[in-house]
XYZ file of C-alpha atoms in Angstrom:
633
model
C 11.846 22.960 3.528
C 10.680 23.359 -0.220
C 12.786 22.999 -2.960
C 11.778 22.596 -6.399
C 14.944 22.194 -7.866
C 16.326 19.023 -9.016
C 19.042 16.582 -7.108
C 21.944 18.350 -9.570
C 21.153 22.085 -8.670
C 21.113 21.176 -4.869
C 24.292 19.725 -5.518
C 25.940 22.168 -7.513
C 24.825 24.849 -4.772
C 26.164 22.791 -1.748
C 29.640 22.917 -3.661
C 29.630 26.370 -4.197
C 28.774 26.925 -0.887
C 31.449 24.390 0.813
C 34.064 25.770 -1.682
C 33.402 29.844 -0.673
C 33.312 28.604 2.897
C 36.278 26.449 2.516
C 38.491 29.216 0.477
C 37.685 31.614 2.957
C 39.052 29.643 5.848
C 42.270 29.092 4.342
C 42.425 33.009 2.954
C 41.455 33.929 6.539
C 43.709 31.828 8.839
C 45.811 30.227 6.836
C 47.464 33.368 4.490
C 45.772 36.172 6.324
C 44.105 38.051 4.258
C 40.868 38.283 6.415
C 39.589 40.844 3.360
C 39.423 38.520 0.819
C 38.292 35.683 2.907
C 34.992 38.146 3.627
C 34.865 38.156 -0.473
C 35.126 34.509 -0.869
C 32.294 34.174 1.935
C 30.560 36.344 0.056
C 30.769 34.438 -3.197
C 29.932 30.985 -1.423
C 26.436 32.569 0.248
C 25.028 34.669 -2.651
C 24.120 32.157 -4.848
C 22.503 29.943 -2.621
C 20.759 33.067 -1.250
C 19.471 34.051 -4.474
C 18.487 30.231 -5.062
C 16.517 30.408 -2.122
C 14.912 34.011 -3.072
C 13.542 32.331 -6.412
C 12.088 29.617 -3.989
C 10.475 31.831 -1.955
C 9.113 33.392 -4.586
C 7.260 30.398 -6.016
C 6.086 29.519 -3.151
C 4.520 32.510 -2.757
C 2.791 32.445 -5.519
C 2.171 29.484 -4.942
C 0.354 31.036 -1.875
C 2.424 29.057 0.341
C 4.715 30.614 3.564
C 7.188 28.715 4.493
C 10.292 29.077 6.938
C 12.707 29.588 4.010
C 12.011 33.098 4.495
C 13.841 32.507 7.715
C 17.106 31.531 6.150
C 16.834 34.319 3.327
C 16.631 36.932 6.464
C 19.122 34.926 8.339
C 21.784 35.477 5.042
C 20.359 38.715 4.193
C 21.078 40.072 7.984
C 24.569 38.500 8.095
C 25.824 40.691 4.907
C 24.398 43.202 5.818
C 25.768 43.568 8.804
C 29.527 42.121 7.639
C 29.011 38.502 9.645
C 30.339 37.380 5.977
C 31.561 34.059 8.039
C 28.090 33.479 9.403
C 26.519 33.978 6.544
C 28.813 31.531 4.287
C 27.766 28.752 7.130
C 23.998 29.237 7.146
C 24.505 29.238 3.456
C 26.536 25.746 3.440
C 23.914 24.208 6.228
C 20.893 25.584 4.344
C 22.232 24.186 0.509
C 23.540 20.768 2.946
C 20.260 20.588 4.668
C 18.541 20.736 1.348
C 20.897 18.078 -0.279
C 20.455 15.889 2.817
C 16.503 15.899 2.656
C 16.666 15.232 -0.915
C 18.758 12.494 -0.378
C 16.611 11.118 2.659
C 13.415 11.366 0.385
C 15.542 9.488 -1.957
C 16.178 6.938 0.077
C 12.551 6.315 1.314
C 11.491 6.189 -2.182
C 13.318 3.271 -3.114
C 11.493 0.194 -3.067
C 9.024 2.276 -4.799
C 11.214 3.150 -7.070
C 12.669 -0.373 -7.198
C 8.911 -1.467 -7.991
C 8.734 0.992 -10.846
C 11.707 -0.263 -12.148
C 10.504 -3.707 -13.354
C 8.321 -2.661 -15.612
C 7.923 -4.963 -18.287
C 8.208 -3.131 -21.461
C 7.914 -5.801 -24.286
C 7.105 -9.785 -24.043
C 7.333 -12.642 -26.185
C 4.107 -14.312 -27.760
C 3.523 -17.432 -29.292
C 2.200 -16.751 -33.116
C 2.030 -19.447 -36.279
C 4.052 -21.764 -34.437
C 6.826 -18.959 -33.877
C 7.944 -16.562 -30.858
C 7.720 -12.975 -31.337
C 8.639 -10.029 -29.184
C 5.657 -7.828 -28.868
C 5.026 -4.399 -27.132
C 3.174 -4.773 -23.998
C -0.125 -2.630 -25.629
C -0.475 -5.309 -28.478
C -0.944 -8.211 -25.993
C -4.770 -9.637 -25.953
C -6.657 -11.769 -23.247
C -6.276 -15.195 -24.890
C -2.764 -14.885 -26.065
C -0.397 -17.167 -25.037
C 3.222 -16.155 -23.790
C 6.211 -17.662 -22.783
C 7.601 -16.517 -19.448
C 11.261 -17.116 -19.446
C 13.341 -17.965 -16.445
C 13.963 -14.532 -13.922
C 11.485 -12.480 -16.477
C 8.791 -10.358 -15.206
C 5.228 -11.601 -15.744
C 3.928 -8.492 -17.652
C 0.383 -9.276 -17.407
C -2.022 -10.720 -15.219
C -2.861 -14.935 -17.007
C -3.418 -18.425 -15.941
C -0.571 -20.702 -15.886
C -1.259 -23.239 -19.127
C 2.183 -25.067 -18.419
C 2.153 -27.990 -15.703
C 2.947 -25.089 -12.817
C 4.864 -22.191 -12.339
C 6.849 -20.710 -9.486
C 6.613 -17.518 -8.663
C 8.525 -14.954 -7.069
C 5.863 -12.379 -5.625
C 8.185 -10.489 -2.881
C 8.268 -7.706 -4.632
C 4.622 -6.771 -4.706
C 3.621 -8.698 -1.913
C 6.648 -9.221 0.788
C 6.276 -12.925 0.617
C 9.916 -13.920 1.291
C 9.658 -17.642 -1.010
C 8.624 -18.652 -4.032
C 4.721 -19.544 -4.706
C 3.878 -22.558 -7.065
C 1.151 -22.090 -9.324
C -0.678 -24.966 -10.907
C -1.500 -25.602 -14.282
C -4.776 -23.308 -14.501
C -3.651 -21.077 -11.245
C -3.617 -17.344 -12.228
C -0.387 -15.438 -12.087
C -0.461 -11.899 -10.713
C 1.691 -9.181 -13.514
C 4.627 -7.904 -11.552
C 5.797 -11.768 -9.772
C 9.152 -12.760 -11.140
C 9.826 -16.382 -12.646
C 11.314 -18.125 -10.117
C 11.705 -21.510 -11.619
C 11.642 -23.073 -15.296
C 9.846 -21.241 -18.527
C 6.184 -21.535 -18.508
C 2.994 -20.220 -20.289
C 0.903 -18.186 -19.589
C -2.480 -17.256 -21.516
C -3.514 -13.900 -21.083
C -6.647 -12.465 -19.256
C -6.000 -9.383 -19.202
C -4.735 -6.161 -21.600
C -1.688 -4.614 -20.153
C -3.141 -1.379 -19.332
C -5.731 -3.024 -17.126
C -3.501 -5.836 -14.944
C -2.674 -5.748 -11.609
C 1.102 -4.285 -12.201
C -0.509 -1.814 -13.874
C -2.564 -0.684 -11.344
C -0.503 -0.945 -8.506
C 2.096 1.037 -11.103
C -0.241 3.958 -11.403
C -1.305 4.114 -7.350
C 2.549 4.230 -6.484
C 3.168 7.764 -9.132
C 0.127 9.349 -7.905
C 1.203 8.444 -3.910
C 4.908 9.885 -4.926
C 3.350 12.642 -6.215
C 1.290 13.298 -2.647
C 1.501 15.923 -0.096
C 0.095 14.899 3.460
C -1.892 16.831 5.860
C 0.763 16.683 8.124
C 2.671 19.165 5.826
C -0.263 21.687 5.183
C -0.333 21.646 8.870
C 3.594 22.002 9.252
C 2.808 25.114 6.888
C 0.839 26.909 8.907
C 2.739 26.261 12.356
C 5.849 27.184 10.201
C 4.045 30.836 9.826
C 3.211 31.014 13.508
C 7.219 29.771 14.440
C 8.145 32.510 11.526
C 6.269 35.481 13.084
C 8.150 34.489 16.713
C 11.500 34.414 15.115
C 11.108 37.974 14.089
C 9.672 39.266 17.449
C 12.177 37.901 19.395
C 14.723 38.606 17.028
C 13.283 42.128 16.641
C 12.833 42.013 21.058
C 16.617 41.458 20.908
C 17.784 44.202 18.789
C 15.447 46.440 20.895
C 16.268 45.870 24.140
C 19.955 45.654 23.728
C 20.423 47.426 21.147
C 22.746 44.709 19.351
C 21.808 43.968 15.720
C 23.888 40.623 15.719
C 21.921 39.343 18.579
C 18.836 39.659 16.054
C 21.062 37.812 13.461
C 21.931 35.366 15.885
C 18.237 34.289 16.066
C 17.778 34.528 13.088
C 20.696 31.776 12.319
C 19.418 29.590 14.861
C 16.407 29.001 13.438
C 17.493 28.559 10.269
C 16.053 25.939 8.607
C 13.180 24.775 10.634
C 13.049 20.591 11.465
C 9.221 20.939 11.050
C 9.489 21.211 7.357
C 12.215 18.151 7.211
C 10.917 16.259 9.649
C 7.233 15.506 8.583
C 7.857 14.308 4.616
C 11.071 12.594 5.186
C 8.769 9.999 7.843
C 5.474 9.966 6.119
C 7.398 8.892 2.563
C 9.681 6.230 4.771
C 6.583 5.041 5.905
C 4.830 4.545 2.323
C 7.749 2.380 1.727
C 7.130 0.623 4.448
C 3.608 0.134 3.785
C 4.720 -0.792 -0.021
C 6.932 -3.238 1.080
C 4.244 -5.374 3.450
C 1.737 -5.366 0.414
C -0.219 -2.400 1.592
C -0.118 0.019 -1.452
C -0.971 3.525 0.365
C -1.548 6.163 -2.228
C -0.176 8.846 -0.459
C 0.924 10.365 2.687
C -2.270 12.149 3.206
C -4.070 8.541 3.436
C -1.384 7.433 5.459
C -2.162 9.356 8.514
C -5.768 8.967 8.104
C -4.738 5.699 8.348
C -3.146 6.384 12.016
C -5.811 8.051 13.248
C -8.687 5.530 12.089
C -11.162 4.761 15.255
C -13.410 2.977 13.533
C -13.504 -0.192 11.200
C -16.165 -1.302 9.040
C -16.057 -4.624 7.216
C -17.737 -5.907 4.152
C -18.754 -9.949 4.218
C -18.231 -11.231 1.034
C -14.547 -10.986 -0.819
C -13.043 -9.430 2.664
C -14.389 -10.793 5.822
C -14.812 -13.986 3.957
C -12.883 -15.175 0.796
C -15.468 -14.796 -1.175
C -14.922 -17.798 -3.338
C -16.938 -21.232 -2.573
C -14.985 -24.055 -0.868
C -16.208 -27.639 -0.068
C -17.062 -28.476 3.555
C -18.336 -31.839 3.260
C -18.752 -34.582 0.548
C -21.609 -36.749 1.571
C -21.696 -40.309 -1.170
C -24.219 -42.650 -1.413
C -24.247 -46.157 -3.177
C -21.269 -47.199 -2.146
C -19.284 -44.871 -4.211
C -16.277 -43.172 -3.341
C -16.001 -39.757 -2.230
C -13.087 -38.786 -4.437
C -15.160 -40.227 -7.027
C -18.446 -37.710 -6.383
C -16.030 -35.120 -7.136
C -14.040 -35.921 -9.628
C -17.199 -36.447 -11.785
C -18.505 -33.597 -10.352
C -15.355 -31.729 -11.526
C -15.183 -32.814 -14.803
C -18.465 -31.988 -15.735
C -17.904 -28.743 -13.999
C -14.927 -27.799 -16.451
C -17.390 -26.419 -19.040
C -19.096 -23.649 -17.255
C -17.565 -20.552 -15.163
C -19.730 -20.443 -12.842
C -18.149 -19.636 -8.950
C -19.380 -22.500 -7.666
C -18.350 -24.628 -10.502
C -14.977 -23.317 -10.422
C -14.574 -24.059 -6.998
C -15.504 -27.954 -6.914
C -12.722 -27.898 -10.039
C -10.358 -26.270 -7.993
C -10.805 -28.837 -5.282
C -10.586 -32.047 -7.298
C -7.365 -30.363 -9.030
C -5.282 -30.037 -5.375
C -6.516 -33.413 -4.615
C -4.978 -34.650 -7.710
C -7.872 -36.372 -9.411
C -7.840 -36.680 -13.131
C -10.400 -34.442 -14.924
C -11.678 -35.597 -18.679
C -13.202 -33.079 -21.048
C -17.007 -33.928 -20.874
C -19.136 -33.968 -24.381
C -22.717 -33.231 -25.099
C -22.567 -30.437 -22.250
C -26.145 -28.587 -21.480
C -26.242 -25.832 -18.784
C -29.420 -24.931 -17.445
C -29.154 -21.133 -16.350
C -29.853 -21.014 -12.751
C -30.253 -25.202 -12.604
C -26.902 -26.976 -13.185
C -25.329 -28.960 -15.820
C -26.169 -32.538 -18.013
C -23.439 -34.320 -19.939
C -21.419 -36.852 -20.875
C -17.981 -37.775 -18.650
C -16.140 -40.776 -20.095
C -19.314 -41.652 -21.427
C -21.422 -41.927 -18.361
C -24.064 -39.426 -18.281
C -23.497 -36.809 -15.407
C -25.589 -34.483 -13.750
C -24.864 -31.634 -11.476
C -27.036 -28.907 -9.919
C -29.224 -28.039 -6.814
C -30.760 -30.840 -5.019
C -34.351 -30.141 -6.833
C -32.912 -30.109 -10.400
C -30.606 -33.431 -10.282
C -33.481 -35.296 -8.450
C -35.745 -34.345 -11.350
C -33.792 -35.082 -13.980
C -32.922 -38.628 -12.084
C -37.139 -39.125 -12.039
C -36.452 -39.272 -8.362
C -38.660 -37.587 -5.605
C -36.461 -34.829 -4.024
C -36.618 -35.698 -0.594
C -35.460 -33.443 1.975
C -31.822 -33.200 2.533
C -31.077 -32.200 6.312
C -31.118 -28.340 6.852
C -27.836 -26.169 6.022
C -26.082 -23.875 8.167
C -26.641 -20.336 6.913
C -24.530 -18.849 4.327
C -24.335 -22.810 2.833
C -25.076 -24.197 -0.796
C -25.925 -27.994 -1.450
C -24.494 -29.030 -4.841
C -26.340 -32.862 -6.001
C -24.381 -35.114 -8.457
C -26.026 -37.829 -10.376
C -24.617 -40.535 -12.021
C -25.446 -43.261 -14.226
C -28.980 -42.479 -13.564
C -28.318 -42.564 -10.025
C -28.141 -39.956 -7.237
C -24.089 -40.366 -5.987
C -23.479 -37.946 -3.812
C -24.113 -34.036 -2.198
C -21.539 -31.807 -1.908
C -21.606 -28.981 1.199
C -20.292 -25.818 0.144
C -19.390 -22.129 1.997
C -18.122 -19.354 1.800
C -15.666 -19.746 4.929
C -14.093 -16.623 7.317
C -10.946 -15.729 6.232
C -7.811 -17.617 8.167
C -6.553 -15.729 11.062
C -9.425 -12.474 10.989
C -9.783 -12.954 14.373
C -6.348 -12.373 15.500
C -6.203 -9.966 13.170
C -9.104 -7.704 14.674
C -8.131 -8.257 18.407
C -4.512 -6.666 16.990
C -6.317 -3.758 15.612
C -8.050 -3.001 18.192
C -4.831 -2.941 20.517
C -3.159 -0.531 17.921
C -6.204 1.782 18.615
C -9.377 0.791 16.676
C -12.229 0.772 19.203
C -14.854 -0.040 17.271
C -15.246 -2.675 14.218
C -18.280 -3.522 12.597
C -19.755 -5.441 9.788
C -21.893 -4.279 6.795
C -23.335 -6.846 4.237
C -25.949 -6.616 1.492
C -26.214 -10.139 2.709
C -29.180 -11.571 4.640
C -28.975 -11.343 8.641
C -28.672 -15.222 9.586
C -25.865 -15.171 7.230
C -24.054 -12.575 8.468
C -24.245 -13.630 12.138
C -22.932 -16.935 11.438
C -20.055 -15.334 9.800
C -19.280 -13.085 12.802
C -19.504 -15.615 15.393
C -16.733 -15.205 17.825
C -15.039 -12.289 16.412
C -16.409 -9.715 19.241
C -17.832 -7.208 16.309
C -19.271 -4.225 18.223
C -22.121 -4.427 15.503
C -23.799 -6.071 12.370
C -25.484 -4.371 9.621
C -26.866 -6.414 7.500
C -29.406 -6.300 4.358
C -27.421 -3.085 3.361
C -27.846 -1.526 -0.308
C -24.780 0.470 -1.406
C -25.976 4.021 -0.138
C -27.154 2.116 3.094
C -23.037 1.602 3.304
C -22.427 4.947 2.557
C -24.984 6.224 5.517
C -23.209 4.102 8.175
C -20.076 5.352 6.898
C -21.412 8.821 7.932
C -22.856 7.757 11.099
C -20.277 6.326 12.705
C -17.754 9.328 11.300
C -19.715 11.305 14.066
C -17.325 9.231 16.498
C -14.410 9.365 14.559
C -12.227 8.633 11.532
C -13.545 5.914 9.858
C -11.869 2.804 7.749
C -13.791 1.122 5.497
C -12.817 -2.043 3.748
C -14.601 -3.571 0.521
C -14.172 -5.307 -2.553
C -16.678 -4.909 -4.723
C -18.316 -2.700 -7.035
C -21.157 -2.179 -4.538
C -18.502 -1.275 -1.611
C -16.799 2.070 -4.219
C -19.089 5.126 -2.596
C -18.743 3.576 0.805
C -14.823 3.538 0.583
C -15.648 6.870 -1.097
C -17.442 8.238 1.992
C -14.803 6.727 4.850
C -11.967 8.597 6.286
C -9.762 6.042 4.708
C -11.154 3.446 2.186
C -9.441 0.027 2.056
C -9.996 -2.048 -1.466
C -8.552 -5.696 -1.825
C -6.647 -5.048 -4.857
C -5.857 -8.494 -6.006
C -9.416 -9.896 -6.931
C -11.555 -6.953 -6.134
C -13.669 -4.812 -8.435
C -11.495 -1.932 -10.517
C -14.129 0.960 -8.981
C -13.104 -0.172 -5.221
C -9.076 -0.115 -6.012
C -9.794 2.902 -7.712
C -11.913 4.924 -5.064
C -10.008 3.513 -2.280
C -6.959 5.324 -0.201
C -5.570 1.928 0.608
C -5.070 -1.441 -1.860
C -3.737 -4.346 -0.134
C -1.647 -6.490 -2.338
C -2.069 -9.936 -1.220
C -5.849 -11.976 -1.367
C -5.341 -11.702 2.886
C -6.539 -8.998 5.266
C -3.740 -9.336 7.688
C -1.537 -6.860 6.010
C -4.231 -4.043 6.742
C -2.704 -5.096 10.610
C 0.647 -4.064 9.109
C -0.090 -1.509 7.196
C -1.672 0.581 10.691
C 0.628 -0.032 12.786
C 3.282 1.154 10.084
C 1.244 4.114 9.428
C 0.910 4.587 13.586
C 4.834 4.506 13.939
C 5.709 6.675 11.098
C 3.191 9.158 12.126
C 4.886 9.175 15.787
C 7.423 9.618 14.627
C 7.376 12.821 12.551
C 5.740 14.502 15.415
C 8.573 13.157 17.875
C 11.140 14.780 15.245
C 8.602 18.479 15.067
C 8.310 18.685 18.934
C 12.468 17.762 20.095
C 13.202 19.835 16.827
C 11.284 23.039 17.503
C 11.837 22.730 21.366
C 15.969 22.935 20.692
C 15.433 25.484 18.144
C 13.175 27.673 20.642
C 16.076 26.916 23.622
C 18.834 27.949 20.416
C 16.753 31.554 19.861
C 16.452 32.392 23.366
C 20.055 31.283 24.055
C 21.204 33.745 21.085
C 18.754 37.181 22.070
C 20.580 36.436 25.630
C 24.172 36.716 24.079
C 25.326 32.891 24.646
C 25.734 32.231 20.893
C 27.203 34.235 18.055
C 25.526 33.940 14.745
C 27.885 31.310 13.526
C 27.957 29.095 16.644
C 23.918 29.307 15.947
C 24.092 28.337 12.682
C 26.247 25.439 13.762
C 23.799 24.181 16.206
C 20.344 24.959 14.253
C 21.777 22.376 11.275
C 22.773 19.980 13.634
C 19.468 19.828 14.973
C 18.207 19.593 11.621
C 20.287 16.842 10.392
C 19.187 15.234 13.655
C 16.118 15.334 13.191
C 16.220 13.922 9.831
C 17.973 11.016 10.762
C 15.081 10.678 13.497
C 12.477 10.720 10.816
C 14.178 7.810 8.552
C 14.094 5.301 11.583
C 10.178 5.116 9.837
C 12.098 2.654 7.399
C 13.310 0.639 10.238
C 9.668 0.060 11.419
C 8.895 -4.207 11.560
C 5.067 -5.015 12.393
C 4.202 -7.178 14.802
C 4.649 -10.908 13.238
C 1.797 -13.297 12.518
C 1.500 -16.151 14.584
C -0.002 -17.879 11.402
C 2.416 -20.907 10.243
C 3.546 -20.540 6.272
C 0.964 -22.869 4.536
C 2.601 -25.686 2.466
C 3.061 -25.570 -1.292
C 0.624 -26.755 -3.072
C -2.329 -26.180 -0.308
C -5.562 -24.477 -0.470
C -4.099 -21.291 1.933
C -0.678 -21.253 -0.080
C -2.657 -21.108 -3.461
C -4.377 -18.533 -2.062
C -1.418 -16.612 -1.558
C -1.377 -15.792 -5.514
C -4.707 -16.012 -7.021
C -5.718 -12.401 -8.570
């Protein structure tokens, strides 16, 4: 059903209509005056009937046919031929049926809307040694705010008090409270969950993560599915065999409330209710499990995706460096390789870096600032840490600058970086570092492929022995590897010659691959802006496992629109044919045709009712490497 006509109008129309239907009951068998109960009737039908003509019309023009013609000749026939009664109840169903759907759509739409809601608007910024409130638009990377207790974070920053807990459920599902260390990045949108804390800006308003997310859930409101272009054109075909057999009807027996009869009964048509209602419940769904689907239309593509193809680096992996192994020699400690390692480390941003500061931070080592830093582009770093000069790079470089002969160091899985630290003019230790699988990708892939998805495969600029250690024991049907972007893009078509296609990516590289699939899956939280952007799909959370969710929700909510179209259409075919017979007058049709609508309506919201499949993964502990994870943009 279309209606273009907001909440208050439907409203005001389903009044009318109750009230004329209502007043004529009592005028008719209450006070008997059966003549001006046929008025009042008459009073409650036309101006939902001329509602519904100025519908029609838009939609026309709109060069849209819908089954609202259906209930305009329904009305139309029932004045015209004095079934005033009938005609006041199509008129109440129709404006009811209309109010209802609203209503439904209303309801799927709330945790969107809910998510809408908190929108920061202003915040409040440290400036000369004062607080000021500030609109959200004059906030700068490198300010510093304070983040009160239960406020919204309004922009994405790193944590600069000791920690922070966080409250991310509402963008991400996660049901407790995250800590963030001191340094830990805060995603825009997570609610303070514990004591005031600041927060130093990285990015402007307009470009955070809330943002983003924001913008992807208005233009996903604002979405019609291909589901409903194809209810369209079934509703013409179920249109044009109303009339014949309401014109077969009148023909044969010569009855022109026989062809009203039909009429009624198939007044509205569940196909149009049926298929929106689900597909938005579903979106909610999606929303509320940290997939962020940006409309229905990429919602069923979703449902129907055969094929998966994987980047490596940011989604197959985590695409951030962790240590594996801290080899020490001399008779130092291990904790003490990194820690002076780490503190070094503290003056460049360099992934790697970052990482072996991250490490020494959970393990609770003390970090000085270092003096008389030099990086060597490409090398590694010199310095000073508490005095003792410190040097950190590849094996080659630290040996060298030691005067030491760079013997070989045992050979590296693939995929693996060696990281030398030198101390005191000494070589002290080697740390092992990779770029590990993501937790739990292997249960998550043998789940997608019982939900349907036959065929997964990995692409990856990266080299080949790389890429096969990665995929080791995950049953991929394939590995590309060596791939340049439009290399992606050309598997994407090749393997759409088997069927829809997902791709997932984060980068800037993966954007005209996600482009080119059937349904293009971005990791929204530290991905590249082009890839969230060009994507269908963003998931939420720095984890693939929600894409698991997010399918099988887009699986059951697409069952179960086409449950409510076939039982709907079936009754209302049985209703026709049970009316051109004689069984049902036009009112008793009416009667049963909105009771199969409102049936099928509630049918369609049991899409919000839809719980994935839970992980067997246990909830990491606060504090560790997999709970930080958790929150990191």
């Amino acid at each position: 059903m279309e209606h273009s006509t907001g909440g208050s109008l439907e409203k005001a129309l389903l009044v009318v209509a109750l009230g004329g239907l209502a007043g004529g009951l009592v005028l008719a068998f209450g006070s008997g005056r059966p003549e001006l109960a046929s008025i009042v009737w008459l009073a409650g039908a036309v101006p939902v009937l001329a509602g519904l003509l100025v519908e029609i019309l838009r939609s026309l023009l709109r060069g849209e046919v819908g089954l609202d013609i259906v209930a305009a000749l329904s009305m139309s026939a029932a004045l015209l031929f004095g079934e005033t009664l009938a005609a006041a109840v199509v008129a109440v169903m129709y404006s009811g049926g209309t109010f209802l759907e609203s209503f439904a759509e209303g309801r799927a739409r709330r945790e969107m809307r809910d998510l809408l809601a908190r929108v920061p608007r202003t915040a409040t910024r440290y400036h000369n040694g004062a607080l000021e409130d500030v609109l959200l638009d004059a906030i700068a990377p490198g300010d510093r705010l304070l983040i009160r207790q239960g406020e919204v974070v309004p922009v994405d920053g790193t944590v600069s008090s000791a920690s922070a807990f966080l409250d991310t459920s509402a963008l991400t599902g996660e049901s407790l409270p995250v800590k963030v260390a001191n340094g830990g990045e805060a995603m825009s949108g997570s609610t303070n969950a514990g004591d005031a804390f600041d927060l130093v800006v990285t990015r402007p308003a307009k470009d955070s993560t809330y943002a983003g997310i924001v913008r992807l859930v208005e233009q996903a409101q604002a979405s019609k599915a291909p589901m409903s272009r194809l209810a369209d054109r079934w509703s013409l075909a179920f249109l044009l065999a109303t009339v014949a057999i309401a014109v077969s009807a009148w023909s044969f027996t010569g009855d022109p409330i026989r062809a009203v009869a039909v009429l009624v009964v198939a007044t509205p048509c569940p196909l149009i209710l049926a298929v929106p209602v689900a597909l938005v419940a579903g979106l909610s769904r999606a929303a509320h499990y940290g997939v962020l689907v940006k409309g229905a239309g990429p919602l069923e593509a979703l449902a129907r995706a055969r094929t998966l193809i994987l980047d490596k680096t940011g989604t197959l992996t985590d695409g951030r460096p962790q240590i594996v192994s801290i080899d020490a020699h001399g008779g130092m400690e291990v904790d003490e390789v990194l820690r002076l390692a780490a503190a070094l480390d503290q003056a460049t941003k360099h992934p790697v870096a970052q990482a072996i500061v991250a490490a020494a931070r959970e393990r609770g080592l003390t970090l000085t600032v270092p003096r008389e830093v030099a990086e060597i582009p490409g090398e590694g770093l010199v310095g000073l840490v508490e005095d003792r000069p410190v040097v950190v790079g590849g094996h080659s470089f630290v040996t060298g600058r030691l005067g030491m002969t760079a013997a070989e160091y045992p050979a590296l899985a693939a995929g693996s970086v060696l990281v030398a630290v030198g101390a005191d003019g000494k070589l002290v230790g080697h740390l092992i570092m990779a770029d590990p699988l993501r937790d739990g990708t292997d249960r998550m892939l043998s789940r997608l492929r019982r939900q349907g998805v036959s065929r997964i495969l990995l692409a990856t600029g990266d080299r080949q022995e790389v890429a096969k250690r990665i995929a080791e024991g995950l049953g991929l049907d394939g590995i590309r590897a060596g791939l340049t972007p439009d290399q992606k893009v050309l598997l994407v078509l090749t393997e759409r010659k088997r069927g829809p296609v997902m791709m997932v990516g984060d980068g800037v590289n993966d954007a005209p691959a996600l482009a080119a699939a059937d349904i293009g899956v971005a990791m929204g939280v530290r991905g590249a802006a082009a890839s969230a952007e060009t994507a269908d799909v963003v998931l939420l959370v720095d984890r693939l496992d929600p894409l698991e969710a997010g399918v099988e929700i887009a699986r059951g909510a697409r069952r179960i629109a086409l449950e409510s179209v076939v039982a709907g259409i079936g009754l209302s075919v049985a209703g026709m044919v049970a009316a051109a017979l004689g069984y049902l007058t036009p009112v008793q049709g009416a009667l049963i045709q909105e009771a199969i609508d409102i049936a099928v309506i509630l049918n369609a919201l049991r899409a919000l009712r839809i719980f994935p499949a839970e992980t067997t993964e246990p909830t990491p502990a606060v504090g560790s490497r997999a709970f930080q994870k958790r929150v990191q943009p």
